[in-house]
Amino acid sequence: MPMVSTGRWQPVLTSPRWRAVAAVLAGALPALAFPEPSLWWLAYGALVPWLLLVRSATSARRAAVEGWLGGAGFLLAVHHWLLPSLHVFILVLAALLGLLWAPWGVLVRRLLGASPGPGRTAAALVLVPAGWLMVELVRSWEYLGGPWGLLGASQWQVPPALRLASVGGVWLVGFVLVAVNTALAALLSAPRARPVAAAGLLACAVAVTGVWAWAPRPQPAGSVRVALVQPGVIEGADSVQRRFDREEQLTRELAGRDVELVVWGESSVGQDLAHRPDLGRRLAALSRTVGAEVLVNVDARRSDRPGIFKSSVLVGPDGPTGDRYDKMRLVPFGEYVPARSVLGWATSVGKAAGEDRRRGDAQVVMRLPGTAGELRVGPLVCFESAFPDMSRHLVGDGAQLLVAQSATSTFQHSWAPAQHASLAALRAAETWRPMVHATLTGVSMVADAHGRTVGRRLGTDASASAVYDVPLARGTSPYVRSGDWAVYGSLAALAVFCAAEGVRLARRRVSGPVPPRG
């Protein structure tokens, strides 16, 4: 493999073919920081090979290509478990969404290319992370797949990172991670700017330490006793009815354990309760037996509205209470096919939805009258727990407990269940509200208001119920109060940079080429 040296620390590939391969592999490397490998510490240096490769590109066009290929590699690695469902279409999606990193590649080369001086390096420490956040923001749009695999989410079990999330959400955590990677890349490739790169690393450490030491914390506010019911893998004929029977059996075993809420997973009920009143009566009997409301999830064609909905439905001792939340953000291809008239062929090569499910209109905060002070519960369904704005909105509306009902049965033996469950810790830390993550087949877990795991997790091999004393909290986190300020700050920084670049190019046209400043 032909090699040249552009600096003491950076041998680079010269063959475009091998550089393309290297870009895909370098982009995929950060995926190891996410569950299940959970090499969280890798996130603090995993972007460095990609940054070093892109900065050495011979042209802005080449940097864009290597940004694109690295982005495609990252998305494919983080979502590789979709391959059995989408088959070749996952490659198409990764290639298309990877294009979002092409401008980021140009930005990296502009700021870190050649031999940057202190000025360009200082700018890179802000603008390279800002550019990364803009890519994550755009791809977080639900119609492009949603915010699954945001880099900051890899730190779900790191207490200092969770404290950062309480201040600026997953966005602030991601910004700091990319800033650290950028500083490390500059230390390796920019001899003239090493003091600035070292100062950048120190600034990140000081910021995290400051947040850990002085950022406000949630205050204890009692507890609530919650039970999760996970029936496990149930397949074959009559699986919907047999799953309900197993959930009913597991719930009856909770009698006498003083639970205040029982939570079933996503699609735990396969028929509309108005169409099947016998199921409603059985659920009401369970509520009376256990002495608590049961939050189920109905995945069925509704009797009062056209189409199939996924709905969180609260059932009390007298039947459904009237509290119902219809899922708003649907999984592309899994629950609907975007632009079905154009992309409907995806159903012939994978397991894409044969019929689009319908969307709900608004988020709902449910009240549990049997609990002290009428506990307010904010339900989310499936990958809605990946959207920080949804949990933030629920808490703003008064939710004291967040509940995510999920099912990753299709991806049972992949990284997906652990990735999904980890989001509960992040959302809890962001909002200062505990979160319950209940699934059909695992991984089910509970996180407290600091993002710490409460009790035992129910793995993908479990068919069981579990009871948790969930500590509640009061107070409003800085993130809930101030919102996505890290994103807006990044957008402002990039706008200033683009304006400055525009002025520089205009002057260059007037006066001729000028050497780049350090």
XYZ file of C-alpha atoms in Angstrom:
518
model
C 0.000 0.000 0.000
C 1.795 3.207 -1.133
C 2.503 5.679 1.653
C 3.904 9.190 1.925
C 4.579 11.323 4.956
C 3.043 14.764 5.396
C 4.449 15.200 8.858
C 6.300 13.379 11.578
C 3.132 11.866 13.074
C 0.909 11.353 10.046
C 1.686 8.797 7.353
C -1.204 8.940 4.923
C -2.498 6.810 2.107
C -1.954 8.199 -1.379
C -4.094 5.819 -3.403
C -7.672 7.155 -3.715
C -9.004 3.597 -3.526
C -7.245 2.831 -0.273
C -8.114 6.247 1.139
C -11.774 5.483 0.437
C -11.523 2.190 2.328
C -9.723 3.916 5.169
C -12.447 6.596 5.350
C -15.211 3.986 5.697
C -13.295 2.111 8.405
C -12.331 5.274 10.270
C -15.936 6.471 10.222
C -17.142 3.121 11.560
C -14.724 3.085 14.507
C -16.836 5.270 16.892
C -19.659 2.702 16.740
C -17.679 0.561 19.187
C -18.331 3.174 21.888
C -22.065 2.336 21.828
C -23.727 -0.709 23.381
C -23.209 -3.599 23.147
C -19.429 -3.208 22.959
C -19.847 -0.136 25.200
C -16.211 0.923 24.850
C -17.322 4.387 25.974
C -13.772 5.643 26.486
C -13.069 5.035 22.782
C -15.330 7.972 21.883
C -12.680 10.392 23.180
C -10.266 9.415 20.400
C -12.255 7.394 17.863
C -12.661 10.331 15.468
C -8.934 11.086 15.329
C -8.069 8.667 12.453
C -10.937 10.073 10.396
C -9.920 13.658 11.158
C -6.284 12.983 10.233
C -7.312 11.343 6.987
C -9.681 14.109 5.908
C -7.301 16.941 6.822
C -4.661 15.406 4.525
C -6.980 15.307 1.505
C -5.400 16.825 -1.608
C -8.458 18.934 -2.399
C -11.715 20.142 -0.897
C -13.542 17.756 -3.223
C -11.532 14.820 -1.914
C -12.201 15.923 1.671
C -15.933 15.984 0.922
C -15.772 12.456 -0.512
C -13.915 11.159 2.551
C -16.351 12.931 4.859
C -19.205 11.282 2.969
C -17.639 7.808 3.049
C -16.783 8.111 6.737
C -20.339 9.209 7.529
C -21.723 6.254 5.589
C -19.369 3.933 7.470
C -20.468 5.358 10.812
C -24.178 4.993 10.051
C -23.773 1.484 8.690
C -21.787 0.388 11.745
C -24.224 1.889 14.271
C -27.278 0.527 12.408
C -25.812 -2.720 11.057
C -28.484 -4.701 12.907
C -31.034 -3.366 10.397
C -29.416 -5.424 7.633
C -31.669 -8.515 8.093
C -34.760 -6.308 7.792
C -33.756 -3.832 5.084
C -31.149 -5.928 3.277
C -29.404 -3.945 0.538
C -31.590 -0.913 1.233
C -29.603 -0.161 4.407
C -26.553 0.381 2.180
C -28.524 2.847 0.088
C -29.707 4.708 3.182
C -26.218 4.846 4.691
C -24.803 6.180 1.425
C -27.500 8.850 1.141
C -27.339 10.025 4.756
C -23.552 9.850 4.710
C -23.643 12.811 2.325
C -24.456 14.978 5.344
C -20.827 14.629 6.426
C -19.433 15.886 3.094
C -19.518 19.597 4.123
C -18.041 18.593 7.486
C -15.116 17.002 5.631
C -14.506 20.250 3.742
C -14.635 22.168 7.023
C -12.083 19.837 8.646
C -9.663 20.249 5.746
C -10.105 24.016 5.715
C -9.304 24.364 9.421
C -6.829 21.548 10.062
C -5.285 21.017 6.616
C -1.680 21.808 5.673
C 0.099 23.239 8.724
C -2.461 25.204 10.730
C -1.282 27.872 13.106
C -2.760 28.821 16.486
C -5.611 30.843 14.978
C -6.957 28.171 12.664
C -6.527 25.510 15.315
C -8.423 27.544 17.899
C -11.216 28.017 15.367
C -11.221 24.277 14.642
C -11.748 23.466 18.316
C -15.097 25.262 18.104
C -16.156 24.874 14.488
C -15.394 21.201 13.883
C -17.629 20.151 16.833
C -20.212 22.719 15.731
C -20.241 21.238 12.236
C -20.667 17.748 13.659
C -23.665 18.899 15.700
C -25.262 20.359 12.579
C -24.936 16.986 10.854
C -26.507 15.267 13.857
C -29.292 17.839 13.988
C -30.246 17.359 10.338
C -30.172 13.579 10.474
C -32.269 13.702 13.656
C -35.271 14.749 11.591
C -37.700 11.864 12.002
C -38.185 11.472 8.255
C -34.436 10.884 7.843
C -34.330 8.169 10.465
C -34.247 10.078 13.746
C -31.472 10.720 16.274
C -30.390 7.122 16.840
C -26.636 6.878 17.423
C -25.853 10.476 18.373
C -22.228 10.463 19.488
C -23.050 11.877 22.920
C -25.383 8.936 23.587
C -22.348 6.646 23.821
C -21.639 8.143 27.265
C -24.887 6.963 28.875
C -23.058 5.270 31.773
C -20.463 7.983 32.469
C -21.585 10.193 35.411
C -19.707 13.388 34.370
C -21.156 13.117 30.874
C -24.657 12.655 32.296
C -24.174 15.826 34.324
C -23.229 17.612 31.108
C -26.429 16.271 29.545
C -28.468 17.840 32.348
C -27.020 21.210 31.343
C -27.014 21.032 27.549
C -28.542 17.723 26.556
C -26.931 15.046 24.447
C -25.811 17.861 22.132
C -23.408 19.321 24.676
C -21.928 15.900 25.386
C -21.379 15.347 21.669
C -19.802 18.800 21.262
C -17.279 18.104 24.024
C -16.425 14.673 22.591
C -15.712 16.079 19.121
C -13.739 18.971 20.627
C -11.504 16.479 22.469
C -10.983 14.484 19.279
C -10.178 17.654 17.350
C -7.617 18.740 19.942
C -5.944 15.310 19.827
C -5.814 15.421 16.028
C -4.234 18.878 16.178
C -1.658 17.684 18.705
C -0.616 14.972 16.242
C -0.676 16.979 13.039
C -0.102 20.694 13.810
C 3.295 21.242 15.462
C 2.918 25.048 15.359
C -0.367 24.901 17.259
C 0.258 22.270 19.906
C 0.004 24.760 22.791
C -3.472 25.760 21.530
C -4.506 22.113 21.138
C -3.296 21.347 24.651
C -5.194 24.376 25.934
C -8.304 23.046 24.189
C -8.001 19.728 26.001
C -7.525 21.567 29.286
C -10.573 23.747 28.586
C -12.721 20.650 28.003
C -11.489 19.104 31.246
C -12.134 22.325 33.172
C -15.640 22.666 31.688
C -16.611 19.108 32.601
C -15.125 19.489 36.086
C -16.951 22.779 36.583
C -20.271 21.283 35.586
C -19.671 18.298 37.857
C -18.812 20.536 40.803
C -21.250 23.427 40.450
C -24.165 22.497 38.202
C -27.454 22.130 40.115
C -28.784 18.687 40.943
C -32.308 17.303 41.238
C -33.808 17.111 44.712
C -35.414 13.926 46.092
C -39.225 13.868 46.021
C -40.285 10.486 47.370
C -40.630 7.351 45.289
C -43.110 5.265 43.318
C -43.265 1.480 43.106
C -43.355 0.412 39.453
C -43.475 -3.088 37.965
C -42.277 -4.026 34.480
C -43.742 -7.018 32.667
C -41.523 -8.582 29.978
C -43.107 -11.690 28.403
C -40.053 -12.660 26.336
C -39.898 -14.077 22.829
C -43.224 -15.636 21.797
C -43.493 -16.646 18.153
C -45.604 -18.806 15.887
C -49.335 -19.260 15.524
C -51.528 -17.244 17.900
C -48.447 -15.429 19.224
C -50.468 -12.256 19.906
C -52.933 -14.081 22.148
C -50.263 -16.195 23.818
C -48.234 -13.068 24.554
C -51.249 -11.476 26.216
C -51.793 -14.614 28.278
C -48.169 -14.604 29.435
C -48.326 -10.914 30.345
C -51.530 -11.572 32.263
C -49.876 -14.422 34.165
C -46.798 -12.353 35.048
C -48.971 -9.454 36.173
C -51.076 -11.643 38.488
C -47.858 -12.662 40.230
C -47.462 -9.024 41.324
C -50.467 -9.219 43.662
C -49.588 -8.240 47.215
C -46.368 -6.431 46.256
C -47.821 -2.928 46.709
C -47.021 -1.734 43.189
C -48.551 1.559 42.050
C -48.093 1.177 38.292
C -47.599 -1.828 36.020
C -46.029 -1.213 32.606
C -46.256 -3.540 29.613
C -44.105 -3.155 26.495
C -44.844 -1.873 23.017
C -47.442 -3.868 21.036
C -48.286 -5.816 24.195
C -51.978 -5.853 23.172
C -52.767 -6.808 19.595
C -56.471 -5.879 19.405
C -58.318 -2.634 19.904
C -59.925 -2.685 23.361
C -63.158 -1.175 22.092
C -63.404 -3.946 19.524
C -62.425 -6.584 22.101
C -64.138 -5.557 25.360
C -63.262 -8.952 26.824
C -59.592 -7.945 26.821
C -60.504 -4.687 28.538
C -62.353 -6.622 31.252
C -59.367 -8.914 31.772
C -57.049 -5.924 32.113
C -59.437 -4.250 34.573
C -59.481 -7.458 36.625
C -55.681 -7.424 36.659
C -55.717 -3.834 37.894
C -58.039 -4.813 40.751
C -55.934 -7.865 41.596
C -52.662 -5.950 41.701
C -54.108 -2.744 43.108
C -52.537 -0.534 40.452
C -53.215 0.885 37.003
C -51.779 -1.054 34.066
C -50.186 0.862 31.186
C -50.452 -1.281 28.062
C -49.611 -0.561 24.433
C -52.227 -1.371 21.795
C -50.976 -2.036 18.263
C -54.142 -2.449 16.231
C -56.628 -0.984 13.801
C -58.831 1.380 15.778
C -62.580 1.049 15.868
C -63.224 4.800 16.093
C -60.712 6.064 13.520
C -59.349 4.649 10.253
C -55.921 3.030 10.221
C -53.517 1.240 12.567
C -52.183 3.098 15.612
C -49.700 2.288 18.346
C -51.242 3.642 21.522
C -50.312 3.764 25.181
C -53.548 3.070 27.074
C -53.989 3.332 30.832
C -56.327 0.745 32.354
C -57.691 0.968 35.897
C -59.955 -1.236 38.009
C -63.006 -0.057 36.047
C -61.406 -0.466 32.616
C -59.619 2.051 30.359
C -59.370 5.388 32.173
C -59.578 7.479 29.012
C -55.877 8.396 29.131
C -54.447 7.440 25.751
C -51.380 8.475 23.784
C -51.053 7.682 20.079
C -47.478 7.377 18.877
C -46.448 10.474 16.926
C -43.026 9.672 15.480
C -42.948 6.504 13.463
C -39.962 4.363 12.490
C -39.158 4.879 8.799
C -39.700 1.666 6.822
C -40.500 -0.264 10.015
C -43.862 1.469 10.583
C -44.285 3.427 7.366
C -42.505 3.823 4.047
C -41.478 7.423 3.261
C -42.691 8.461 -0.191
C -44.246 5.027 -0.660
C -45.054 5.723 -4.308
C -41.306 6.048 -4.971
C -39.743 3.795 -2.328
C -42.441 1.154 -2.010
C -40.106 -1.357 -3.642
C -38.348 -1.581 -0.252
C -41.140 -3.916 0.880
C -40.002 -6.473 -1.721
C -36.366 -6.619 -0.567
C -36.832 -6.420 3.198
C -39.336 -6.305 6.026
C -40.600 -2.781 5.421
C -44.136 -1.940 6.563
C -46.782 -3.264 4.210
C -49.225 -0.590 5.462
C -48.377 2.792 6.964
C -49.381 3.265 10.576
C -51.132 6.496 11.558
C -49.654 9.242 13.721
C -50.971 10.775 16.893
C -51.610 14.503 17.185
C -50.098 15.522 20.528
C -48.129 14.288 23.498
C -50.067 13.338 26.618
C -49.335 13.453 30.344
C -51.368 10.815 32.204
C -52.444 11.036 35.830
C -52.465 8.105 38.234
C -55.257 8.881 40.722
C -54.300 6.020 43.042
C -50.877 7.455 43.824
C -49.894 10.162 46.259
C -50.513 13.537 44.667
C -51.756 11.932 41.429
C -48.435 10.991 39.865
C -48.077 12.402 36.350
C -46.641 10.002 33.776
C -45.263 10.919 30.355
C -45.435 7.999 27.869
C -43.199 7.519 24.837
C -43.371 4.659 22.354
C -40.396 2.842 20.864
C -37.722 5.043 19.295
C -39.427 8.221 20.516
C -37.104 7.809 23.499
C -34.263 8.766 21.135
C -35.715 12.278 20.653
C -34.559 14.614 23.440
C -37.195 17.209 22.594
C -40.066 14.805 23.302
C -39.034 13.936 26.863
C -38.187 17.587 27.497
C -41.666 18.607 26.327
C -43.340 16.039 28.600
C -41.420 17.272 31.630
C -42.288 20.842 30.725
C -45.928 19.742 30.799
C -45.514 18.363 34.307
C -44.495 14.714 33.861
C -42.841 13.296 36.993
C -42.082 9.879 35.509
C -41.134 9.096 31.905
C -42.183 5.723 30.502
C -40.922 4.286 27.223
C -42.703 1.215 25.845
C -40.570 -0.620 23.335
C -40.197 -3.815 21.313
C -36.991 -4.833 19.551
C -37.994 -8.466 19.037
C -36.962 -8.413 15.377
C -33.406 -7.523 16.419
C -33.227 -9.759 19.475
C -29.667 -11.012 19.028
C -28.115 -7.717 17.916
C -26.845 -4.506 19.475
C -30.275 -2.873 19.140
C -31.869 -3.847 22.510
C -28.917 -2.585 24.551
C -28.596 0.569 22.449
C -32.265 1.329 22.927
C -32.293 0.698 26.677
C -29.279 2.962 27.199
C -31.286 5.947 25.988
C -33.371 5.820 29.169
C -30.381 6.892 31.255
C -29.642 9.807 28.945
C -33.222 11.113 28.838
C -33.490 10.794 32.625
C -30.284 12.756 33.193
C -31.335 15.462 30.724
C -34.713 16.038 32.350
C -34.143 15.189 36.039
C -36.993 12.710 35.773
C -36.660 8.944 36.218
C -37.390 6.849 33.171
C -38.864 3.375 32.851
C -37.958 1.452 29.697
C -40.331 -1.519 29.307
C -39.957 -3.969 26.440
C -41.503 -7.196 25.217
C -38.269 -9.129 24.931
C -35.545 -7.027 26.605
C -33.596 -5.059 27.460
C -35.909 -3.515 30.108
C -34.497 -1.144 32.714
C -35.139 1.836 34.983
C -32.958 4.936 35.387
C -33.199 7.506 38.162
C -33.131 11.293 37.753
C -29.309 11.238 37.607
C -29.272 8.620 34.854
C -28.134 5.837 37.190
C -29.571 2.359 36.700
C -32.119 1.355 39.356
C -32.293 -2.329 40.269
C -31.610 -5.095 37.782
C -31.991 -4.992 34.059
C -34.132 -7.619 32.343
C -32.010 -9.015 29.529
C -33.079 -10.499 26.226
C -33.183 -13.976 27.765
C -35.753 -13.068 30.440
C -39.474 -13.752 30.595
C -40.343 -12.163 33.914
C -41.773 -9.290 35.882
C -39.716 -7.044 38.119
C -40.590 -4.442 40.744
C -38.638 -1.213 41.210
C -38.769 1.448 43.893
C -38.206 4.387 41.585
C -36.910 7.546 43.308
C -38.736 10.653 42.113
C -37.165 14.097 41.869
C -38.221 17.701 41.758
C -36.705 20.767 40.182
C -36.147 21.848 36.603
C -32.916 20.846 34.910
C -30.931 23.517 33.031
C -31.562 21.582 29.822
C -35.329 21.541 30.289
C -35.228 25.245 31.161
C -32.844 26.455 28.424
C -33.268 23.872 25.689
C -30.906 23.197 22.810
C -28.586 26.144 23.398
C -25.546 24.065 22.394
C -27.121 23.573 18.962
C -28.019 27.242 18.573
C -24.538 28.304 19.675
C -22.989 25.953 17.139
C -25.246 27.313 14.414
C -24.252 30.887 15.323
C -20.533 30.032 15.284
C -20.850 28.426 11.854
C -22.811 31.417 10.558
C -20.040 33.787 11.682
C -17.429 31.543 10.061
C -19.348 31.373 6.781
C -19.721 35.162 6.780
C -15.994 35.591 7.407
C -15.205 33.124 4.629
C -17.479 35.041 2.293
C -15.687 38.306 3.078
C -12.303 36.622 2.612
C -13.270 35.220 -0.784
C -14.676 38.594 -1.874
C -11.432 40.339 -0.948
C -9.457 37.629 -2.710
C -11.335 38.249 -5.936
C -10.493 41.930 -5.678
C -6.841 41.749 -4.613
C -5.769 38.326 -5.884
C -4.663 35.235 -3.955
C -3.410 35.702 -0.399
C -1.633 33.098 1.712
C -3.743 31.462 4.432
C -3.259 32.853 7.890
C -2.274 30.631 10.814
